[in-house]
């Protein structure tokens, strides 16, 4: 394979088929991207840094899946606010001799941006000894309507979409040596040939970990309901993410073991997978009890994702902390998740 | 010094005194920043990745200067389009035991954002074996008024602001072992004490390299003049940056050796410093001859920076290429600058 110059590589990226948005008046190629906002909408901006070793391992992830995941993780932050993604900025650093690898990452990113109709609007390339990526996504939302982490109120129910816990189990499977082949067949540890095809639980877990789908449509439904009081996407596990809502809203939360256990049984996962598994990119949200049926029905009607499940409720007591309601007991829940510096 | 957890570190950053903008309705702390655009302005977005070894060396740069430069380099892209910066996003990865270093980088970034009245609106922190930063800046500009690289027309004059070449000489001095102390005194190679104080040429060169000031006010003056046909900030040397204008505008350019030599003499630098030195973050722009006087006067009147100098002109011939006019000869100019992948 030929090595491209920096300019040629940028040209190669530009020439791919990316979604187009009229918001991006001028994309790649000048000092800045020129972006057209409208009066009735607010902009959302989120940024992520992904470093080999800390955020991903090239031993267990294909370059295409990595590109997909970088896109999905950032688009998920837009989903959590009920927004629509409108422009993606992608920067990368990698060793000079790894261009082939990088191009496959771009292919994966292209796929998820296509799915989410989000144009690539800029970025920056660099050579360097380690592999790392930085992504910034812009989105928009009707003015004043963004779903925030800060509006949860006592007595609100706590809900989560889809299949929390799947991604964490997928990661465990990767660590035990399971892989997917190009057609998503399951390659067992020590083998190099897929022996199992869909439908299969292990394959589902792996796909959820490798190619999560941001809950953009669910986020928009929640926002349009006008009754959702707070929302966050689950990247660090439900316990840690719910604590973020509690801290931002100045409230406490009670997770109900009975509901969690029912969900765990339905999903065939363990309770701790649901509570502590990271990188699910589901939406965790709160709303008043009387609105529960309407909102859950709206989510189910959409049909593109498993409906949401009630798992607890907000309370005025112990602000910033979680309790697990187990029968009559309220056990304090430890929420030590991943900390980059401890 | 105590090591902070990720949360405490974010809190520490948030608690610093950052400029405030009413554009940023919600900054650090939720899934996205919520940004308020207005109907009559377009947004500018630019992003940069800076990797130790490729973009900076911790042997020759203090953490504070590094933070300053990360800010300045990105704000300079907003200046090149005639915009006003409105929100800064800063991500960093560094080894766990380097928090003290990182905090000093933030102090430097704080200084330049203060100078340019730009709020810190978000970011991402990670631990990792190498040191790297990613920055994204948003700015705005009246609708349709951004200075682009693509409008240069034959017969337009080519101009550059300030002191092109200074930064490259500063870099050479650093490589030869010169340093600045905390009060910008000059420490000669092999010594650890400053022997020279301002005013001094070497100190000027070093300061230009270590703490460039983005030409935001100059960019706004150029944009308001409504006659500037193209602009770019000089990060890769005038030759390479002018070629960008030529390629984007579908024109060629002739650099006049006589004007360049006069400028070099005035600045006490060599011709090649002006043509090839990188990281000056000056503005390179084009405009019709009849507007020259008005625009140069407007720049001089502002007074905060050295006035702009005419160095050549745009031509219809040899699109995308540069010639050096030396007496009667037109020599093809090679513009091989820095390429990350060759």
mmCIF file of N, CA and C in Angstrom, chain A residues 3-7 9 25-26 29-37 39 42-49 51 54-55 77-78 80-81 89 91-94 96 99 123-128 130 132 134 136 138 144 148-149 231-233 243-244 247-248 339-342, chain B residues 3-7 9 25-26 29-37 39 42-49 51 54-55 77-78 80-81 89 91-94 96 99 123-128 130 132 134 136 138 144 148-149 231-233 243-244 247-248 339-342:
data_model
loop_
_atom_site.group_PDB
_atom_site.id
_atom_site.type_symbol
_atom_site.label_atom_id
_atom_site.label_comp_id
_atom_site.label_asym_id
_atom_site.label_seq_id
_atom_site.Cartn_x
_atom_site.Cartn_y
_atom_site.Cartn_z
ATOM 1 N N UNK A 3 2.040 5.107 0.745
ATOM 2 C CA UNK A 3 1.892 6.072 1.822
ATOM 3 C C UNK A 3 1.514 7.415 1.215
ATOM 4 N N UNK A 4 0.460 8.013 1.746
ATOM 5 C CA UNK A 4 0.027 9.309 1.261
ATOM 6 C C UNK A 4 0.692 10.412 2.072
ATOM 7 N N UNK A 5 0.873 11.564 1.453
ATOM 8 C CA UNK A 5 1.316 12.736 2.205
ATOM 9 C C UNK A 5 0.128 13.208 3.043
ATOM 10 N N UNK A 6 0.390 14.123 3.958
ATOM 11 C CA UNK A 6 -0.669 14.650 4.815
ATOM 12 C C UNK A 6 -1.811 15.223 3.950
ATOM 13 N N UNK A 7 -1.422 16.008 2.942
ATOM 14 C CA UNK A 7 -2.418 16.608 2.047
ATOM 15 C C UNK A 7 -3.240 15.562 1.316
ATOM 16 N N UNK A 9 -3.744 12.527 2.245
ATOM 17 C CA UNK A 9 -4.572 11.790 3.198
ATOM 18 C C UNK A 9 -5.852 12.582 3.504
ATOM 19 N N UNK A 25 -21.655 25.355 6.209
ATOM 20 C CA UNK A 25 -21.531 26.122 4.976
ATOM 21 C C UNK A 25 -20.178 25.871 4.333
ATOM 22 N N UNK A 26 -19.155 25.654 5.155
ATOM 23 C CA UNK A 26 -17.808 25.401 4.652
ATOM 24 C C UNK A 26 -17.170 24.385 5.591
ATOM 25 N N UNK A 29 -10.915 22.273 4.927
ATOM 26 C CA UNK A 29 -10.133 22.952 3.906
ATOM 27 C C UNK A 29 -9.810 24.411 4.145
ATOM 28 N N UNK A 30 -10.425 25.067 5.115
ATOM 29 C CA UNK A 30 -10.045 26.447 5.420
ATOM 30 C C UNK A 30 -9.567 26.489 6.871
ATOM 31 N N UNK A 31 -9.363 27.693 7.419
ATOM 32 C CA UNK A 31 -8.868 27.780 8.790
ATOM 33 C C UNK A 31 -9.876 27.233 9.791
ATOM 34 N N UNK A 32 -11.150 27.495 9.525
ATOM 35 C CA UNK A 32 -12.203 27.018 10.406
ATOM 36 C C UNK A 32 -13.324 26.445 9.542
ATOM 37 N N UNK A 33 -14.170 25.668 10.147
ATOM 38 C CA UNK A 33 -15.447 25.318 9.537
ATOM 39 C C UNK A 33 -16.391 26.501 9.756
ATOM 40 N N UNK A 34 -17.177 26.837 8.744
ATOM 41 C CA UNK A 34 -18.181 27.894 8.915
ATOM 42 C C UNK A 34 -19.541 27.228 9.053
ATOM 43 N N UNK A 35 -20.200 27.533 10.158
ATOM 44 C CA UNK A 35 -21.404 26.823 10.565
ATOM 45 C C UNK A 35 -22.556 27.811 10.691
ATOM 46 N N UNK A 36 -23.673 27.427 10.151
ATOM 47 C CA UNK A 36 -24.841 28.307 10.117
ATOM 48 C C UNK A 36 -25.809 27.899 11.218
ATOM 49 N N UNK A 37 -25.969 28.723 12.195
ATOM 50 C CA UNK A 37 -26.923 28.417 13.265
ATOM 51 C C UNK A 37 -28.253 29.091 12.935
ATOM 52 N N UNK A 39 -31.913 30.883 14.597
ATOM 53 C CA UNK A 39 -32.328 31.659 15.751
ATOM 54 C C UNK A 39 -33.059 30.844 16.803
ATOM 55 N N UNK A 42 -30.561 26.036 19.921
ATOM 56 C CA UNK A 42 -29.294 26.189 20.620
ATOM 57 C C UNK A 42 -28.343 25.112 20.154
ATOM 58 N N UNK A 43 -27.070 25.437 20.225
ATOM 59 C CA UNK A 43 -26.059 24.481 19.801
ATOM 60 C C UNK A 43 -25.592 23.639 20.972
ATOM 61 N N UNK A 44 -25.247 22.394 20.681
ATOM 62 C CA UNK A 44 -24.642 21.514 21.670
ATOM 63 C C UNK A 44 -23.236 21.178 21.179
ATOM 64 N N UNK A 45 -22.267 21.186 22.063
ATOM 65 C CA UNK A 45 -20.898 20.838 21.676
ATOM 66 C C UNK A 45 -20.320 19.892 22.711
ATOM 67 N N UNK A 46 -19.710 18.821 22.254
ATOM 68 C CA UNK A 46 -19.085 17.883 23.176
ATOM 69 C C UNK A 46 -17.779 17.381 22.570
ATOM 70 N N UNK A 47 -16.810 17.070 23.419
ATOM 71 C CA UNK A 47 -15.514 16.640 22.904
ATOM 72 C C UNK A 47 -14.955 15.496 23.737
ATOM 73 N N UNK A 48 -14.210 14.622 23.104
ATOM 74 C CA UNK A 48 -13.673 13.420 23.736
ATOM 75 C C UNK A 48 -12.258 13.164 23.257
ATOM 76 N N UNK A 49 -11.442 12.655 24.165
ATOM 77 C CA UNK A 49 -10.083 12.279 23.812
ATOM 78 C C UNK A 49 -9.983 10.775 24.043
ATOM 79 N N UNK A 51 -7.354 7.537 24.007
ATOM 80 C CA UNK A 51 -5.949 7.191 23.985
ATOM 81 C C UNK A 51 -5.789 5.675 24.042
ATOM 82 N N UNK A 54 -5.641 3.447 27.415
ATOM 83 C CA UNK A 54 -6.609 3.941 28.396
ATOM 84 C C UNK A 54 -8.043 3.694 27.939
ATOM 85 N N UNK A 55 -8.330 3.977 26.662
ATOM 86 C CA UNK A 55 -9.711 3.929 26.183
ATOM 87 C C UNK A 55 -9.991 2.780 25.236
ATOM 88 N N UNK A 77 -23.513 11.712 23.475
ATOM 89 C CA UNK A 77 -23.664 12.895 24.329
ATOM 90 C C UNK A 77 -24.720 13.852 23.769
ATOM 91 N N UNK A 78 -24.813 13.888 22.447
ATOM 92 C CA UNK A 78 -25.861 14.706 21.817
ATOM 93 C C UNK A 78 -27.225 14.069 22.087
ATOM 94 N N UNK A 80 -28.051 12.314 24.646
ATOM 95 C CA UNK A 80 -28.403 12.503 26.062
ATOM 96 C C UNK A 80 -29.057 13.856 26.306
ATOM 97 N N UNK A 81 -28.836 14.812 25.420
ATOM 98 C CA UNK A 81 -29.456 16.126 25.581
ATOM 99 C C UNK A 81 -30.675 16.291 24.672
ATOM 100 N N UNK A 89 -16.082 16.648 14.124
ATOM 101 C CA UNK A 89 -14.683 17.030 13.918
ATOM 102 C C UNK A 89 -13.818 15.892 14.457
ATOM 103 N N UNK A 91 -9.892 14.308 14.904
ATOM 104 C CA UNK A 91 -8.436 14.447 14.861
ATOM 105 C C UNK A 91 -7.795 13.123 15.257
ATOM 106 N N UNK A 92 -6.618 12.867 14.696
ATOM 107 C CA UNK A 92 -5.949 11.599 14.978
ATOM 108 C C UNK A 92 -4.446 11.770 14.942
ATOM 109 N N UNK A 93 -3.770 11.034 15.802
ATOM 110 C CA UNK A 93 -2.320 10.930 15.741
ATOM 111 C C UNK A 93 -1.969 9.446 15.722
ATOM 112 N N UNK A 94 -1.027 9.064 14.865
ATOM 113 C CA UNK A 94 -0.632 7.653 14.763
ATOM 114 C C UNK A 94 0.743 7.582 14.120
ATOM 115 N N UNK A 96 3.786 6.957 11.576
ATOM 116 C CA UNK A 96 3.848 7.140 10.128
ATOM 117 C C UNK A 96 3.490 5.899 9.326
ATOM 118 N N UNK A 99 -0.709 4.165 8.351
ATOM 119 C CA UNK A 99 -1.756 4.826 7.576
ATOM 120 C C UNK A 99 -2.887 3.879 7.183
ATOM 121 N N UNK A 123 -11.017 18.687 11.285
ATOM 122 C CA UNK A 123 -10.173 17.847 12.116
ATOM 123 C C UNK A 123 -8.720 18.215 11.958
ATOM 124 N N UNK A 124 -7.863 17.339 12.433
ATOM 125 C CA UNK A 124 -6.431 17.613 12.419
ATOM 126 C C UNK A 124 -5.708 16.262 12.436
ATOM 127 N N UNK A 125 -4.649 16.137 11.626
ATOM 128 C CA UNK A 125 -3.887 14.890 11.593
ATOM 129 C C UNK A 125 -2.462 15.137 12.044
ATOM 130 N N UNK A 126 -1.889 14.141 12.706
ATOM 131 C CA UNK A 126 -0.524 14.264 13.171
ATOM 132 C C UNK A 126 0.121 12.892 13.207
ATOM 133 N N UNK A 127 1.429 12.852 13.067
ATOM 134 C CA UNK A 127 2.125 11.597 13.322
ATOM 135 C C UNK A 127 2.607 11.626 14.770
ATOM 136 N N UNK A 128 2.784 10.462 15.345
ATOM 137 C CA UNK A 128 3.235 10.383 16.732
ATOM 138 C C UNK A 128 3.438 8.925 17.075
ATOM 139 N N UNK A 130 2.304 7.121 19.604
ATOM 140 C CA UNK A 130 1.145 6.351 20.047
ATOM 141 C C UNK A 130 -0.086 6.711 19.224
ATOM 142 N N UNK A 132 -3.901 7.853 19.041
ATOM 143 C CA UNK A 132 -4.925 8.535 19.805
ATOM 144 C C UNK A 132 -5.832 9.310 18.884
ATOM 145 N N UNK A 134 -9.170 12.348 18.797
ATOM 146 C CA UNK A 134 -9.961 13.349 19.483
ATOM 147 C C UNK A 134 -11.162 13.653 18.606
ATOM 148 N N UNK A 136 -14.888 15.961 18.290
ATOM 149 C CA UNK A 136 -15.784 17.001 18.772
ATOM 150 C C UNK A 136 -17.051 16.922 17.930
ATOM 151 N N UNK A 138 -20.871 18.683 17.176
ATOM 152 C CA UNK A 138 -21.846 19.741 17.390
ATOM 153 C C UNK A 138 -23.229 19.189 17.053
ATOM 154 N N UNK A 144 -33.632 26.310 24.647
ATOM 155 C CA UNK A 144 -34.096 26.091 26.020
ATOM 156 C C UNK A 144 -34.625 24.697 26.278
ATOM 157 N N UNK A 148 -31.114 18.236 30.494
ATOM 158 C CA UNK A 148 -29.929 18.451 31.319
ATOM 159 C C UNK A 148 -29.840 17.385 32.408
ATOM 160 N N UNK A 149 -28.696 17.397 33.103
ATOM 161 C CA UNK A 149 -28.531 16.475 34.222
ATOM 162 C C UNK A 149 -29.132 17.038 35.504
ATOM 163 N N UNK A 231 -31.536 13.870 32.144
ATOM 164 C CA UNK A 231 -31.063 12.730 31.343
ATOM 165 C C UNK A 231 -29.544 12.754 31.246
ATOM 166 N N UNK A 232 -28.978 11.565 31.058
ATOM 167 C CA UNK A 232 -27.528 11.412 30.874
ATOM 168 C C UNK A 232 -27.345 10.129 30.057
ATOM 169 N N UNK A 233 -26.258 10.032 29.303
ATOM 170 C CA UNK A 233 -26.007 8.742 28.652
ATOM 171 C C UNK A 233 -25.110 7.905 29.552
ATOM 172 N N UNK A 243 -25.433 8.935 39.824
ATOM 173 C CA UNK A 243 -24.909 9.860 40.829
ATOM 174 C C UNK A 243 -24.642 11.234 40.215
ATOM 175 N N UNK A 244 -24.241 11.275 38.946
ATOM 176 C CA UNK A 244 -24.049 12.565 38.277
ATOM 177 C C UNK A 244 -25.363 13.346 38.244
ATOM 178 N N UNK A 247 -26.034 14.587 41.820
ATOM 179 C CA UNK A 247 -25.193 15.726 42.200
ATOM 180 C C UNK A 247 -25.620 16.998 41.490
ATOM 181 N N UNK A 248 -25.891 16.867 40.201
ATOM 182 C CA UNK A 248 -26.272 18.047 39.430
ATOM 183 C C UNK A 248 -27.653 18.569 39.815
ATOM 184 N N UNK A 339 -11.631 6.031 37.414
ATOM 185 C CA UNK A 339 -11.082 7.380 37.561
ATOM 186 C C UNK A 339 -9.722 7.380 36.878
ATOM 187 N N UNK A 340 -9.524 8.325 35.951
ATOM 188 C CA UNK A 340 -8.274 8.337 35.205
ATOM 189 C C UNK A 340 -7.058 8.636 36.068
ATOM 190 N N UNK A 341 -7.270 9.243 37.246
ATOM 191 C CA UNK A 341 -6.112 9.711 38.004
ATOM 192 C C UNK A 341 -5.973 9.078 39.374
ATOM 193 N N UNK A 342 -6.780 8.041 39.689
ATOM 194 C CA UNK A 342 -6.614 7.363 40.974
ATOM 195 C C UNK A 342 -6.457 5.860 40.775
ATOM 196 N N UNK B 3 -2.354 14.599 44.850
ATOM 197 C CA UNK B 3 -2.931 14.196 43.569
ATOM 198 C C UNK B 3 -4.441 14.299 43.672
ATOM 199 N N UNK B 4 -5.039 14.958 42.706
ATOM 200 C CA UNK B 4 -6.490 15.091 42.714
ATOM 201 C C UNK B 4 -7.101 13.953 41.909
ATOM 202 N N UNK B 5 -8.324 13.586 42.255
ATOM 203 C CA UNK B 5 -9.062 12.642 41.423
ATOM 204 C C UNK B 5 -9.494 13.400 40.168
ATOM 205 N N UNK B 6 -9.989 12.659 39.178
ATOM 206 C CA UNK B 6 -10.439 13.281 37.932
ATOM 207 C C UNK B 6 -11.478 14.372 38.241
ATOM 208 N N UNK B 7 -12.441 14.024 39.093
ATOM 209 C CA UNK B 7 -13.491 14.983 39.442
ATOM 210 C C UNK B 7 -12.928 16.230 40.102
ATOM 211 N N UNK B 9 -9.930 17.374 39.818
ATOM 212 C CA UNK B 9 -9.134 18.126 38.862
ATOM 213 C C UNK B 9 -10.040 18.999 37.982
ATOM 214 N N UNK B 25 -24.347 29.127 27.375
ATOM 215 C CA UNK B 25 -25.428 29.080 28.363
ATOM 216 C C UNK B 25 -25.110 28.057 29.445
ATOM 217 N N UNK B 26 -24.427 26.971 29.063
ATOM 218 C CA UNK B 26 -24.075 25.924 30.014
ATOM 219 C C UNK B 26 -22.708 25.403 29.611
ATOM 220 N N UNK B 29 -19.623 20.419 32.734
ATOM 221 C CA UNK B 29 -20.426 19.764 33.764
ATOM 222 C C UNK B 29 -21.622 18.972 33.298
ATOM 223 N N UNK B 30 -22.030 19.099 32.045
ATOM 224 C CA UNK B 30 -23.129 18.271 31.553
ATOM 225 C C UNK B 30 -22.612 17.469 30.363
ATOM 226 N N UNK B 31 -23.512 16.788 29.647
ATOM 227 C CA UNK B 31 -23.046 15.967 28.527
ATOM 228 C C UNK B 31 -22.436 16.821 27.414
ATOM 229 N N UNK B 32 -23.026 17.976 27.174
ATOM 230 C CA UNK B 32 -22.532 18.889 26.148
ATOM 231 C C UNK B 32 -22.528 20.296 26.716
ATOM 232 N N UNK B 33 -21.789 21.157 26.082
ATOM 233 C CA UNK B 33 -21.932 22.595 26.309
ATOM 234 C C UNK B 33 -23.161 23.052 25.529
ATOM 235 N N UNK B 34 -23.970 23.933 26.126
ATOM 236 C CA UNK B 34 -25.101 24.512 25.391
ATOM 237 C C UNK B 34 -24.731 25.929 24.989
ATOM 238 N N UNK B 35 -24.800 26.185 23.713
ATOM 239 C CA UNK B 35 -24.268 27.412 23.125
ATOM 240 C C UNK B 35 -25.399 28.142 22.416
ATOM 241 N N UNK B 36 -25.457 29.450 22.658
ATOM 242 C CA UNK B 36 -26.538 30.257 22.113
ATOM 243 C C UNK B 36 -26.028 31.007 20.888
ATOM 244 N N UNK B 37 -26.491 30.665 19.734
ATOM 245 C CA UNK B 37 -26.084 31.378 18.521
ATOM 246 C C UNK B 37 -27.086 32.489 18.234
ATOM 247 N N UNK B 39 -28.985 34.935 15.103
ATOM 248 C CA UNK B 39 -29.451 34.798 13.734
ATOM 249 C C UNK B 39 -28.526 35.462 12.722
ATOM 250 N N UNK B 42 -22.523 33.810 11.825
ATOM 251 C CA UNK B 42 -22.170 32.430 11.549
ATOM 252 C C UNK B 42 -21.118 31.989 12.539
ATOM 253 N N UNK B 43 -21.108 30.683 12.800
ATOM 254 C CA UNK B 43 -20.141 30.137 13.736
ATOM 255 C C UNK B 43 -18.889 29.667 13.019
ATOM 256 N N UNK B 44 -17.761 29.803 13.681
ATOM 257 C CA UNK B 44 -16.508 29.265 13.184
ATOM 258 C C UNK B 44 -16.060 28.180 14.167
ATOM 259 N N UNK B 45 -15.576 27.065 13.663
ATOM 260 C CA UNK B 45 -15.087 26.006 14.536
ATOM 261 C C UNK B 45 -13.757 25.490 14.003
ATOM 262 N N UNK B 46 -12.773 25.371 14.878
ATOM 263 C CA UNK B 46 -11.478 24.840 14.461
ATOM 264 C C UNK B 46 -10.942 23.929 15.548
ATOM 265 N N UNK B 47 -10.175 22.940 15.156
ATOM 266 C CA UNK B 47 -9.671 21.989 16.141
ATOM 267 C C UNK B 47 -8.228 21.605 15.829
ATOM 268 N N UNK B 48 -7.457 21.338 16.867
ATOM 269 C CA UNK B 48 -6.030 21.044 16.747
ATOM 270 C C UNK B 48 -5.654 19.929 17.700
ATOM 271 N N UNK B 49 -4.717 19.111 17.260
ATOM 272 C CA UNK B 49 -4.184 18.050 18.107
ATOM 273 C C UNK B 49 -2.708 18.341 18.294
ATOM 274 N N UNK B 51 0.836 16.900 19.952
ATOM 275 C CA UNK B 51 1.446 15.703 20.516
ATOM 276 C C UNK B 51 2.899 15.998 20.880
ATOM 277 N N UNK B 54 6.073 15.702 18.379
ATOM 278 C CA UNK B 54 5.721 16.224 17.060
ATOM 279 C C UNK B 54 5.495 17.732 17.093
ATOM 280 N N UNK B 55 4.780 18.210 18.097
ATOM 281 C CA UNK B 55 4.380 19.626 18.107
ATOM 282 C C UNK B 55 5.073 20.451 19.158
ATOM 283 N N UNK B 77 -6.627 30.714 14.268
ATOM 284 C CA UNK B 77 -7.488 30.298 13.154
ATOM 285 C C UNK B 77 -8.775 31.125 13.108
ATOM 286 N N UNK B 78 -9.246 31.517 14.267
ATOM 287 C CA UNK B 78 -10.430 32.384 14.317
ATOM 288 C C UNK B 78 -10.046 33.774 13.792
ATOM 289 N N UNK B 80 -7.790 34.440 11.609
ATOM 290 C CA UNK B 80 -7.595 34.358 10.157
ATOM 291 C C UNK B 80 -8.903 34.498 9.398
ATOM 292 N N UNK B 81 -10.019 34.224 10.055
ATOM 293 C CA UNK B 81 -11.308 34.363 9.391
ATOM 294 C C UNK B 81 -12.007 35.661 9.788
ATOM 295 N N UNK B 89 -12.600 24.640 24.011
ATOM 296 C CA UNK B 89 -12.717 23.290 24.558
ATOM 297 C C UNK B 89 -11.321 22.697 24.624
ATOM 298 N N UNK B 91 -8.866 19.442 25.844
ATOM 299 C CA UNK B 91 -8.698 18.077 26.309
ATOM 300 C C UNK B 91 -7.217 17.774 26.475
ATOM 301 N N UNK B 92 -6.903 16.901 27.430
ATOM 302 C CA UNK B 92 -5.502 16.586 27.689
ATOM 303 C C UNK B 92 -5.353 15.158 28.149
ATOM 304 N N UNK B 93 -4.243 14.554 27.766
ATOM 305 C CA UNK B 93 -3.852 13.254 28.306
ATOM 306 C C UNK B 93 -2.415 13.376 28.793
ATOM 307 N N UNK B 94 -2.139 12.823 29.957
ATOM 308 C CA UNK B 94 -0.782 12.905 30.528
ATOM 309 C C UNK B 94 -0.640 11.809 31.581
ATOM 310 N N UNK B 96 -0.215 9.835 35.033
ATOM 311 C CA UNK B 96 -0.830 10.061 36.339
ATOM 312 C C UNK B 96 -0.008 10.955 37.268
ATOM 313 N N UNK B 99 0.379 15.577 37.251
ATOM 314 C CA UNK B 99 -0.702 16.535 37.456
ATOM 315 C C UNK B 99 -0.198 17.946 37.684
ATOM 316 N N UNK B 123 -14.314 20.048 27.727
ATOM 317 C CA UNK B 123 -13.087 19.318 27.442
ATOM 318 C C UNK B 123 -13.162 17.905 27.952
ATOM 319 N N UNK B 124 -12.025 17.253 28.013
ATOM 320 C CA UNK B 124 -11.971 15.854 28.416
ATOM 321 C C UNK B 124 -10.576 15.586 28.963
ATOM 322 N N UNK B 125 -10.486 14.856 30.067
ATOM 323 C CA UNK B 125 -9.181 14.526 30.642
ATOM 324 C C UNK B 125 -8.961 13.027 30.630
ATOM 325 N N UNK B 126 -7.712 12.641 30.440
ATOM 326 C CA UNK B 126 -7.381 11.229 30.415
ATOM 327 C C UNK B 126 -5.963 11.040 30.923
ATOM 328 N N UNK B 127 -5.689 9.876 31.491
ATOM 329 C CA UNK B 127 -4.299 9.544 31.772
ATOM 330 C C UNK B 127 -3.763 8.740 30.597
ATOM 331 N N UNK B 128 -2.466 8.776 30.393
ATOM 332 C CA UNK B 128 -1.856 8.048 29.289
ATOM 333 C C UNK B 128 -0.355 8.209 29.391
ATOM 334 N N UNK B 130 1.885 9.172 27.162
ATOM 335 C CA UNK B 130 2.482 10.365 26.563
ATOM 336 C C UNK B 130 1.625 11.595 26.848
ATOM 337 N N UNK B 132 -0.312 14.829 25.529
ATOM 338 C CA UNK B 132 -0.916 15.384 24.324
ATOM 339 C C UNK B 132 -2.132 16.210 24.698
ATOM 340 N N UNK B 134 -5.670 18.396 22.979
ATOM 341 C CA UNK B 134 -6.535 18.664 21.854
ATOM 342 C C UNK B 134 -7.348 19.898 22.205
ATOM 343 N N UNK B 136 -10.374 22.732 20.746
ATOM 344 C CA UNK B 136 -11.375 23.129 19.768
ATOM 345 C C UNK B 136 -11.841 24.529 20.153
ATOM 346 N N UNK B 138 -14.529 27.715 19.207
ATOM 347 C CA UNK B 138 -15.642 28.255 18.448
ATOM 348 C C UNK B 138 -15.538 29.763 18.450
ATOM 349 N N UNK B 144 -21.941 35.417 6.439
ATOM 350 C CA UNK B 144 -21.392 35.585 5.088
ATOM 351 C C UNK B 144 -20.128 36.417 5.023
ATOM 352 N N UNK B 148 -12.058 34.074 3.846
ATOM 353 C CA UNK B 148 -11.750 32.712 3.420
ATOM 354 C C UNK B 148 -10.401 32.676 2.716
ATOM 355 N N UNK B 149 -9.933 31.442 2.448
ATOM 356 C CA UNK B 149 -8.684 31.297 1.707
ATOM 357 C C UNK B 149 -8.938 31.376 0.205
ATOM 358 N N UNK B 231 -7.580 35.367 3.248
ATOM 359 C CA UNK B 231 -6.682 35.458 4.414
ATOM 360 C C UNK B 231 -6.419 34.074 4.987
ATOM 361 N N UNK B 232 -5.257 33.951 5.628
ATOM 362 C CA UNK B 232 -4.866 32.701 6.306
ATOM 363 C C UNK B 232 -3.914 33.114 7.415
ATOM 364 N N UNK B 233 -3.824 32.318 8.486
ATOM 365 C CA UNK B 233 -2.789 32.620 9.481
ATOM 366 C C UNK B 233 -1.535 31.818 9.143
ATOM 367 N N UNK B 243 0.714 29.320 -0.624
ATOM 368 C CA UNK B 243 0.295 28.311 -1.598
ATOM 369 C C UNK B 243 -1.115 27.796 -1.281
ATOM 370 N N UNK B 244 -1.461 27.734 -0.002
ATOM 371 C CA UNK B 244 -2.828 27.346 0.356
ATOM 372 C C UNK B 244 -3.838 28.330 -0.223
ATOM 373 N N UNK B 247 -3.999 27.695 -4.025
ATOM 374 C CA UNK B 247 -4.751 26.490 -4.372
ATOM 375 C C UNK B 247 -6.236 26.673 -4.171
ATOM 376 N N UNK B 248 -6.584 27.296 -3.023
ATOM 377 C CA UNK B 248 -8.002 27.481 -2.732
ATOM 378 C C UNK B 248 -8.647 28.505 -3.646
ATOM 379 N N UNK B 339 5.572 18.077 6.705
ATOM 380 C CA UNK B 339 4.505 17.118 6.416
ATOM 381 C C UNK B 339 4.577 16.031 7.481
ATOM 382 N N UNK B 340 3.439 15.790 8.151
ATOM 383 C CA UNK B 340 3.464 14.816 9.248
ATOM 384 C C UNK B 340 3.736 13.402 8.771
ATOM 385 N N UNK B 341 3.508 13.133 7.474
ATOM 386 C CA UNK B 341 3.575 11.732 7.043
ATOM 387 C C UNK B 341 4.635 11.461 5.990
ATOM 388 N N UNK B 342 5.498 12.446 5.718
ATOM 389 C CA UNK B 342 6.591 12.195 4.768
ATOM 390 C C UNK B 342 7.921 12.580 5.386
#
